[in-house]
Amino acid sequence: MQGAIPRLMKKELLQAGRDPRMLVVMLIAPVLQTLVFGYAVNLDLTAQPLVVADQDRSAASRTLTEALAHHDGFVLRGAADDPAAAEAAVWRGEAALALLVPRGYAADLERGDAEVLLVADGSDSNTALRATQEATQILTQAALAAQTERLAAAAAAQGVSLDGRRPEVALVTRAWFNPQMKTAIFLVPAVFALVLMVITTVLTAMGLTREKELGTLEQIMVTPLRPLELMVGKTLPFAAIGLLDVTFIVALAALVFDLPVRGSLGAVYLASTLFLMTTLGIGLFVSTVSATQQQAMLTAFFVLLPALMLSGYVFPIENMPRPVQLLTLVNPLRYYIELTRGIIVKGASLADLWPSLLSLTLLGALVLGAAARRFRKRIG
């Protein structure tokens, strides 16, 4: 039939547009999810309660306390009389971090071998790691500044100059692509990929399953439409909706999270198109094994949850056991996240990211091809 696919696509878009709930899922939900996840999922170190047990009570020890208290990552909750009281505050959950300054700290600092102790609440390992790293850097800088000031005063008293010399070797770090180390810069490209996968997979699976429930699929099957034309006409509208969501989320990332696309916008759309091959293929496959929309929804999320956990979005792939790392090689979400982070955050080109691009292309062709074959077998 001439023009059968365009007419079927038009019918699918009109049918989706008449359902307000479907419009919310297709267009509004991706924007809201990006905003919520971008703001709510925040690993930045902010306002962690701090308790200090200063047994030295010297100017040098007070400098350490003030350095931590004036940092945005910590809030001073109080001072303890002894280290045991400070540790008890961490035990009770009243403080995330305790700074223990022993007696003789100032004298030890004069000799260059001063030590302090940080006690962190390791029940929240991520926060504890970030807090101890940040506090260590702050305390090191404060002690180094105190040493430099002391040496400068001694040199001035003797009438000599330090000539810019410092008492210790200073370590200077430089963070590329995300100098402020903001969580949103890291998470938004991954949220972008996750939202796109959920929306297109669920919509495709439920759209075709709904036709079964309503009995309209049998009516379409008796027309001269071939299974391939039916499949294309049913999936392409959701691909167009997915690319429209890409446009919304890219604009939202630039306007709200100050994350413009540093690479090629065309590369983002190309990677998204390849990724849609896998999500539409998964949705198509789910529709062939589901008799109701409820079954389609449950089956889709049964696939989506492992894809999320093995994508590198929640946990670094390098930290996973070797057998689990091998499983991530067949996860399209992993490669799409690598592509979006590379293009949007780092400004990398597709030539730089060709291994992820090639893997995503092969997976897309394999998944969509297998789903199309099963669809044609079930429909034909």
Short mmCIF file of C-alpha atoms in Angstrom, two decimals:
data_model
loop_
_atom_site.label_atom_id
_atom_site.label_comp_id
_atom_site.label_asym_id
_atom_site.label_seq_id
_atom_site.Cartn_x
_atom_site.Cartn_y
_atom_site.Cartn_z
CA MET A 1 0.00 0.00 0.00
CA GLN A 2 1.32 3.36 -1.05
CA GLY A 3 1.71 5.75 1.88
CA ALA A 4 0.59 3.15 4.44
CA ILE A 5 3.42 3.84 6.86
CA PRO A 6 2.90 7.64 6.98
CA ARG A 7 -0.83 7.15 7.57
CA LEU A 8 -0.16 4.64 10.32
CA MET A 9 2.33 7.03 11.93
CA LYS A 10 -0.22 9.84 11.75
CA LYS A 11 -2.83 7.60 13.34
CA GLU A 12 -0.41 6.68 16.17
CA LEU A 13 0.50 10.32 16.87
CA LEU A 14 -3.15 11.40 16.84
CA GLN A 15 -4.10 8.57 19.16
CA ALA A 16 -1.31 9.50 21.59
CA GLY A 17 -2.22 13.19 21.39
CA ARG A 18 -5.85 12.54 22.35
CA ASP A 19 -4.80 10.93 25.63
CA PRO A 20 -3.78 13.65 28.15
CA ARG A 21 -2.04 11.08 30.33
CA MET A 22 0.08 9.94 27.41
CA LEU A 23 1.05 13.54 26.62
CA VAL A 24 2.19 14.02 30.19
CA VAL A 25 4.34 10.88 30.00
CA MET A 26 5.80 11.80 26.62
CA LEU A 27 6.57 15.49 27.03
CA ILE A 28 6.23 16.72 30.60
CA ALA A 29 7.57 13.75 32.58
CA PRO A 30 11.09 13.85 30.98
CA VAL A 31 11.47 17.53 31.87
CA LEU A 32 10.25 17.04 35.44
CA GLN A 33 12.42 13.96 35.94
CA THR A 34 15.51 15.80 34.72
CA LEU A 35 14.82 18.69 37.09
CA VAL A 36 14.08 16.46 40.07
CA PHE A 37 17.04 14.13 39.57
CA GLY A 38 19.37 16.99 38.69
CA TYR A 39 18.61 18.77 41.96
CA ALA A 40 17.66 15.93 44.30
CA VAL A 41 20.49 13.53 43.48
CA ASN A 42 23.30 15.66 44.86
CA LEU A 43 26.61 14.27 46.08
CA ASP A 44 28.16 17.69 46.73
CA LEU A 45 29.49 18.13 50.24
CA THR A 46 27.25 20.66 52.00
CA ALA A 47 26.62 21.54 55.66
CA GLN A 48 27.95 18.35 57.24
CA PRO A 49 27.71 18.60 61.07
CA LEU A 50 31.13 18.87 62.70
CA VAL A 51 32.23 18.44 66.34
CA VAL A 52 35.68 19.50 67.57
CA ALA A 53 37.61 18.25 70.60
CA ASP A 54 40.50 20.71 70.97
CA GLN A 55 42.77 19.62 73.83
CA ASP A 56 45.59 21.93 72.79
CA ARG A 57 43.57 25.18 72.92
CA SER A 58 46.28 27.12 71.08
CA ALA A 59 46.14 29.67 68.29
CA ALA A 60 47.32 27.00 65.86
CA SER A 61 44.54 24.58 66.86
CA ARG A 62 41.90 27.33 66.66
CA THR A 63 43.08 28.03 63.12
CA LEU A 64 42.17 24.47 62.15
CA THR A 65 38.70 24.75 63.67
CA GLU A 66 38.02 28.07 61.95
CA ALA A 67 39.22 26.75 58.59
CA LEU A 68 36.68 23.91 58.71
CA ALA A 69 33.87 26.02 60.18
CA HIS A 70 34.20 28.64 57.42
CA HIS A 71 33.93 26.03 54.66
CA ASP A 72 30.52 25.50 53.03
CA GLY A 73 30.86 21.74 53.41
CA PHE A 74 30.80 21.81 57.21
CA VAL A 75 28.73 23.31 60.02
CA LEU A 76 30.25 23.49 63.49
CA ARG A 77 27.77 21.87 65.90
CA GLY A 78 29.81 22.33 69.03
CA ALA A 79 32.99 21.63 70.95
CA ALA A 80 33.61 18.62 73.17
CA ASP A 81 35.73 18.53 76.29
CA ASP A 82 37.51 15.31 75.38
CA PRO A 83 37.91 13.03 72.35
CA ALA A 84 35.51 10.40 73.73
CA ALA A 85 32.67 12.94 73.82
CA ALA A 86 33.35 13.98 70.22
CA GLU A 87 33.43 10.34 69.08
CA ALA A 88 30.16 9.72 70.93
CA ALA A 89 28.54 12.53 68.92
CA VAL A 90 29.49 10.70 65.72
CA TRP A 91 28.22 7.42 67.22
CA ARG A 92 24.82 8.98 68.01
CA GLY A 93 24.54 10.49 64.54
CA GLU A 94 24.73 14.07 65.81
CA ALA A 95 27.86 14.74 63.76
CA ALA A 96 29.19 13.38 60.48
CA LEU A 97 32.77 14.27 61.35
CA ALA A 98 34.79 14.87 64.52
CA LEU A 99 38.12 16.69 64.64
CA LEU A 100 40.36 15.60 67.52
CA VAL A 101 43.32 17.90 68.25
CA PRO A 102 45.72 16.42 70.86
CA ARG A 103 47.64 18.34 73.49
CA GLY A 104 50.95 19.67 72.25
CA TYR A 105 49.71 20.20 68.67
CA ALA A 106 51.24 23.69 68.45
CA ALA A 107 54.59 22.46 69.73
CA ASP A 108 54.55 19.52 67.33
CA LEU A 109 53.71 21.90 64.50
CA GLU A 110 56.81 23.91 65.35
CA ARG A 111 58.87 20.74 64.89
CA GLY A 112 57.02 19.89 61.66
CA ASP A 113 55.44 16.59 62.72
CA ALA A 114 52.02 17.59 64.08
CA GLU A 115 49.09 15.18 63.80
CA VAL A 116 45.33 15.45 64.25
CA LEU A 117 42.63 12.78 64.03
CA LEU A 118 39.45 12.83 61.94
CA VAL A 119 36.62 10.48 62.95
CA ALA A 120 33.91 10.03 60.29
CA ASP A 121 30.55 8.27 60.23
CA GLY A 122 31.28 5.46 57.79
CA SER A 123 27.69 4.19 57.71
CA ASP A 124 27.29 6.61 54.79
CA SER A 125 30.50 5.70 53.01
CA ASN A 126 30.16 8.16 50.13
CA THR A 127 29.64 11.16 52.40
CA ALA A 128 32.35 10.00 54.80
CA LEU A 129 34.84 9.66 51.96
CA ARG A 130 34.05 13.09 50.55
CA ALA A 131 34.06 14.71 54.00
CA THR A 132 37.40 13.25 55.07
CA GLN A 133 39.03 14.11 51.74
CA GLU A 134 37.77 17.69 51.88
CA ALA A 135 38.65 18.11 55.56
CA THR A 136 42.14 16.68 55.02
CA GLN A 137 42.79 19.16 52.25
CA ILE A 138 41.49 22.08 54.34
CA LEU A 139 43.53 21.10 57.42
CA THR A 140 46.69 20.57 55.37
CA GLN A 141 46.36 23.99 53.79
CA ALA A 142 45.66 25.63 57.16
CA ALA A 143 48.68 23.98 58.80
CA LEU A 144 50.86 24.86 55.83
CA ALA A 145 49.74 28.48 55.99
CA ALA A 146 50.52 28.58 59.72
CA GLN A 147 53.97 27.14 59.12
CA THR A 148 54.66 29.61 56.34
CA GLU A 149 53.54 32.50 58.55
CA ARG A 150 55.75 31.29 61.41
CA LEU A 151 58.80 30.95 59.17
CA ALA A 152 58.18 34.36 57.64
CA ALA A 153 57.99 35.94 61.10
CA ALA A 154 61.21 34.20 62.17
CA ALA A 155 62.97 35.27 58.99
CA ALA A 156 61.82 38.86 59.44
CA ALA A 157 63.12 38.89 63.00
CA GLN A 158 66.51 37.74 61.73
CA GLY A 159 66.46 40.20 58.85
CA VAL A 160 66.45 37.59 56.09
CA SER A 161 63.96 36.79 53.33
CA LEU A 162 62.24 33.49 52.55
CA ASP A 163 62.29 34.37 48.82
CA GLY A 164 58.94 32.67 48.30
CA ARG A 165 60.07 29.40 49.84
CA ARG A 166 57.48 27.22 51.59
CA PRO A 167 58.03 24.72 54.39
CA GLU A 168 56.46 21.83 52.47
CA VAL A 169 55.83 20.79 48.90
CA ALA A 170 52.37 22.01 47.87
CA LEU A 171 50.17 19.72 45.78
CA VAL A 172 48.08 21.67 43.25
CA THR A 173 45.22 19.83 41.53
CA ARG A 174 43.32 20.86 38.44
CA ALA A 175 39.93 19.36 37.54
CA TRP A 176 39.12 19.39 33.83
CA PHE A 177 35.57 19.70 32.46
CA ASN A 178 34.01 20.29 35.91
CA PRO A 179 36.25 22.64 37.93
CA GLN A 180 33.66 23.20 40.69
CA MET A 181 33.13 19.42 40.97
CA LYS A 182 29.35 19.86 40.82
CA THR A 183 27.28 16.70 41.01
CA ALA A 184 24.77 17.96 38.43
CA ILE A 185 27.46 18.18 35.75
CA PHE A 186 28.17 14.47 36.29
CA LEU A 187 24.60 13.25 36.74
CA VAL A 188 22.51 15.22 34.23
CA PRO A 189 23.93 13.49 31.10
CA ALA A 190 23.24 10.13 32.76
CA VAL A 191 19.72 11.22 33.79
CA PHE A 192 19.27 12.32 30.19
CA ALA A 193 20.06 8.77 28.99
CA LEU A 194 17.97 7.09 31.68
CA VAL A 195 14.87 9.20 31.01
CA LEU A 196 15.11 8.62 27.28
CA MET A 197 15.38 4.85 27.77
CA VAL A 198 12.45 4.66 30.18
CA ILE A 199 10.13 6.83 28.09
CA THR A 200 10.72 5.22 24.70
CA THR A 201 10.87 1.62 25.95
CA VAL A 202 7.71 1.86 28.03
CA LEU A 203 5.77 3.84 25.42
CA THR A 204 6.62 1.38 22.64
CA ALA A 205 5.79 -1.67 24.74
CA MET A 206 2.52 -0.27 26.07
CA GLY A 207 1.44 1.26 22.77
CA LEU A 208 1.49 -2.05 20.94
CA THR A 209 0.08 -3.97 23.90
CA ARG A 210 -2.80 -1.49 24.16
CA GLU A 211 -3.73 -2.34 20.56
CA LYS A 212 -3.96 -6.00 21.61
CA GLU A 213 -6.18 -5.22 24.59
CA LEU A 214 -8.52 -3.03 22.58
CA GLY A 215 -8.72 -5.54 19.73
CA THR A 216 -7.63 -2.96 17.14
CA LEU A 217 -4.45 -4.87 16.35
CA GLU A 218 -6.49 -7.67 14.79
CA GLN A 219 -8.35 -5.09 12.71
CA ILE A 220 -5.07 -3.66 11.45
CA MET A 221 -3.73 -7.14 10.68
CA VAL A 222 -6.55 -7.86 8.22
CA THR A 223 -5.57 -4.82 6.16
CA PRO A 224 -3.01 -5.14 3.33
CA LEU A 225 -0.35 -3.80 5.71
CA ARG A 226 2.66 -6.06 5.95
CA PRO A 227 4.18 -6.81 9.38
CA LEU A 228 7.27 -4.74 8.58
CA GLU A 229 5.16 -1.72 7.62
CA LEU A 230 3.11 -2.13 10.78
CA MET A 231 6.25 -2.29 12.92
CA VAL A 232 7.82 0.79 11.30
CA GLY A 233 4.61 2.77 11.51
CA LYS A 234 4.20 1.89 15.18
CA THR A 235 7.79 2.60 16.31
CA LEU A 236 8.83 5.67 14.30
CA PRO A 237 6.41 8.02 16.11
CA PHE A 238 7.98 7.06 19.43
CA ALA A 239 11.44 7.62 17.93
CA ALA A 240 10.35 11.13 16.94
CA ILE A 241 8.99 11.72 20.45
CA GLY A 242 12.29 10.50 21.89
CA LEU A 243 14.29 12.97 19.77
CA LEU A 244 11.89 15.74 20.82
CA ASP A 245 12.58 14.84 24.45
CA VAL A 246 16.31 15.03 23.67
CA THR A 247 15.79 18.61 22.49
CA PHE A 248 13.88 19.54 25.65
CA ILE A 249 16.45 17.99 27.99
CA VAL A 250 19.47 19.50 26.20
CA ALA A 251 17.88 22.95 26.44
CA LEU A 252 16.99 22.36 30.09
CA ALA A 253 20.54 21.28 30.93
CA ALA A 254 21.95 24.46 29.39
CA LEU A 255 19.42 26.87 30.91
CA VAL A 256 18.96 25.40 34.40
CA PHE A 257 22.15 23.49 35.17
CA ASP A 258 24.59 25.62 33.15
CA LEU A 259 25.60 22.60 31.10
CA PRO A 260 25.68 23.53 27.42
CA VAL A 261 26.67 20.98 24.79
CA ARG A 262 30.43 21.49 24.51
CA GLY A 263 30.71 19.12 21.58
CA SER A 264 28.65 18.76 18.43
CA LEU A 265 24.88 18.91 18.79
CA GLY A 266 24.63 16.72 15.69
CA ALA A 267 26.72 14.09 17.46
CA VAL A 268 24.24 14.11 20.35
CA TYR A 269 21.34 13.46 17.97
CA LEU A 270 23.26 10.74 16.11
CA ALA A 271 24.11 8.95 19.35
CA SER A 272 20.50 9.36 20.49
CA THR A 273 19.19 7.88 17.25
CA LEU A 274 21.45 4.83 17.63
CA PHE A 275 20.38 4.46 21.26
CA LEU A 276 16.72 4.64 20.23
CA MET A 277 17.30 1.58 18.06
CA THR A 278 17.92 -0.44 21.21
CA THR A 279 15.16 1.10 23.35
CA LEU A 280 12.56 0.72 20.61
CA GLY A 281 13.77 -2.82 19.97
CA ILE A 282 13.40 -3.69 23.65
CA GLY A 283 9.94 -2.13 23.75
CA LEU A 284 8.95 -4.02 20.61
CA PHE A 285 10.19 -7.31 22.07
CA VAL A 286 8.36 -6.70 25.35
CA SER A 287 5.11 -6.09 23.45
CA THR A 288 5.38 -9.50 21.78
CA VAL A 289 5.63 -11.32 25.12
CA SER A 290 2.97 -9.30 26.97
CA ALA A 291 -0.78 -9.77 26.73
CA THR A 292 -1.77 -6.72 28.80
CA GLN A 293 -0.40 -3.24 29.47
CA GLN A 294 0.28 -4.19 33.07
CA GLN A 295 2.42 -7.10 31.96
CA ALA A 296 4.23 -4.84 29.50
CA MET A 297 4.98 -2.29 32.21
CA LEU A 298 6.31 -4.89 34.66
CA THR A 299 8.40 -6.63 31.98
CA ALA A 300 9.85 -3.32 30.79
CA PHE A 301 10.98 -2.35 34.29
CA PHE A 302 12.37 -5.85 34.80
CA VAL A 303 14.74 -5.00 31.92
CA LEU A 304 15.31 -1.34 32.83
CA LEU A 305 16.43 -1.88 36.44
CA PRO A 306 19.44 -4.11 35.62
CA ALA A 307 20.32 -1.77 32.75
CA LEU A 308 20.39 1.14 35.19
CA MET A 309 22.45 -0.67 37.84
CA LEU A 310 25.01 -1.90 35.28
CA SER A 311 25.35 1.37 33.34
CA GLY A 312 27.83 3.22 35.54
CA TYR A 313 25.15 5.73 36.52
CA VAL A 314 24.92 4.58 40.14
CA PHE A 315 28.19 2.67 40.67
CA PRO A 316 31.49 2.96 38.75
CA ILE A 317 31.90 0.00 36.43
CA GLU A 318 35.57 -0.27 37.46
CA ASN A 319 34.48 -1.08 41.03
CA MET A 320 32.33 -4.04 39.96
CA PRO A 321 33.57 -7.65 40.03
CA ARG A 322 35.08 -8.84 36.77
CA PRO A 323 32.14 -11.13 35.79
CA VAL A 324 29.69 -8.26 36.34
CA GLN A 325 31.88 -5.93 34.27
CA LEU A 326 31.54 -8.40 31.40
CA LEU A 327 27.74 -8.15 31.68
CA THR A 328 27.93 -4.38 31.20
CA LEU A 329 29.39 -4.96 27.72
CA VAL A 330 25.90 -5.84 26.44
CA ASN A 331 24.21 -2.89 28.14
CA PRO A 332 23.36 -0.12 25.62
CA LEU A 333 22.73 2.38 28.42
CA ARG A 334 26.40 2.15 29.41
CA TYR A 335 27.60 3.24 25.98
CA TYR A 336 25.02 6.00 25.60
CA ILE A 337 25.99 7.49 28.97
CA GLU A 338 29.64 7.40 27.91
CA LEU A 339 28.71 9.19 24.68
CA THR A 340 26.53 11.87 26.29
CA ARG A 341 29.08 12.62 29.00
CA GLY A 342 31.87 12.73 26.44
CA ILE A 343 30.06 14.99 23.97
CA ILE A 344 28.16 17.25 26.37
CA VAL A 345 30.61 17.61 29.27
CA LYS A 346 34.02 17.08 27.66
CA GLY A 347 33.35 18.34 24.15
CA ALA A 348 34.71 15.12 22.63
CA SER A 349 34.04 14.19 19.03
CA LEU A 350 32.60 10.93 17.75
CA ALA A 351 36.09 10.01 16.53
CA ASP A 352 37.28 10.21 20.14
CA LEU A 353 34.37 8.04 21.30
CA TRP A 354 34.33 5.55 18.44
CA PRO A 355 34.48 2.39 20.65
CA SER A 356 31.27 3.38 22.45
CA LEU A 357 29.67 4.51 19.18
CA LEU A 358 30.54 1.22 17.45
CA SER A 359 29.30 -0.87 20.38
CA LEU A 360 26.03 1.06 20.52
CA THR A 361 25.53 0.66 16.75
CA LEU A 362 26.09 -3.10 16.86
CA LEU A 363 23.82 -3.55 19.88
CA GLY A 364 21.13 -1.40 18.29
CA ALA A 365 21.18 -3.38 15.06
CA LEU A 366 21.16 -6.69 16.93
CA VAL A 367 18.35 -5.82 19.37
CA LEU A 368 16.12 -4.11 16.80
CA GLY A 369 16.72 -6.89 14.27
CA ALA A 370 15.86 -9.64 16.75
CA ALA A 371 12.78 -7.78 17.96
CA ALA A 372 11.60 -7.14 14.40
CA ARG A 373 12.00 -10.81 13.51
CA ARG A 374 9.96 -11.91 16.52
CA PHE A 375 7.35 -9.25 15.84
CA ARG A 376 6.93 -10.37 12.24
CA LYS A 377 6.71 -14.01 13.37
CA ARG A 378 3.98 -13.23 15.93
CA ILE A 379 2.01 -10.92 13.65
CA GLY A 380 2.50 -12.68 10.35
#
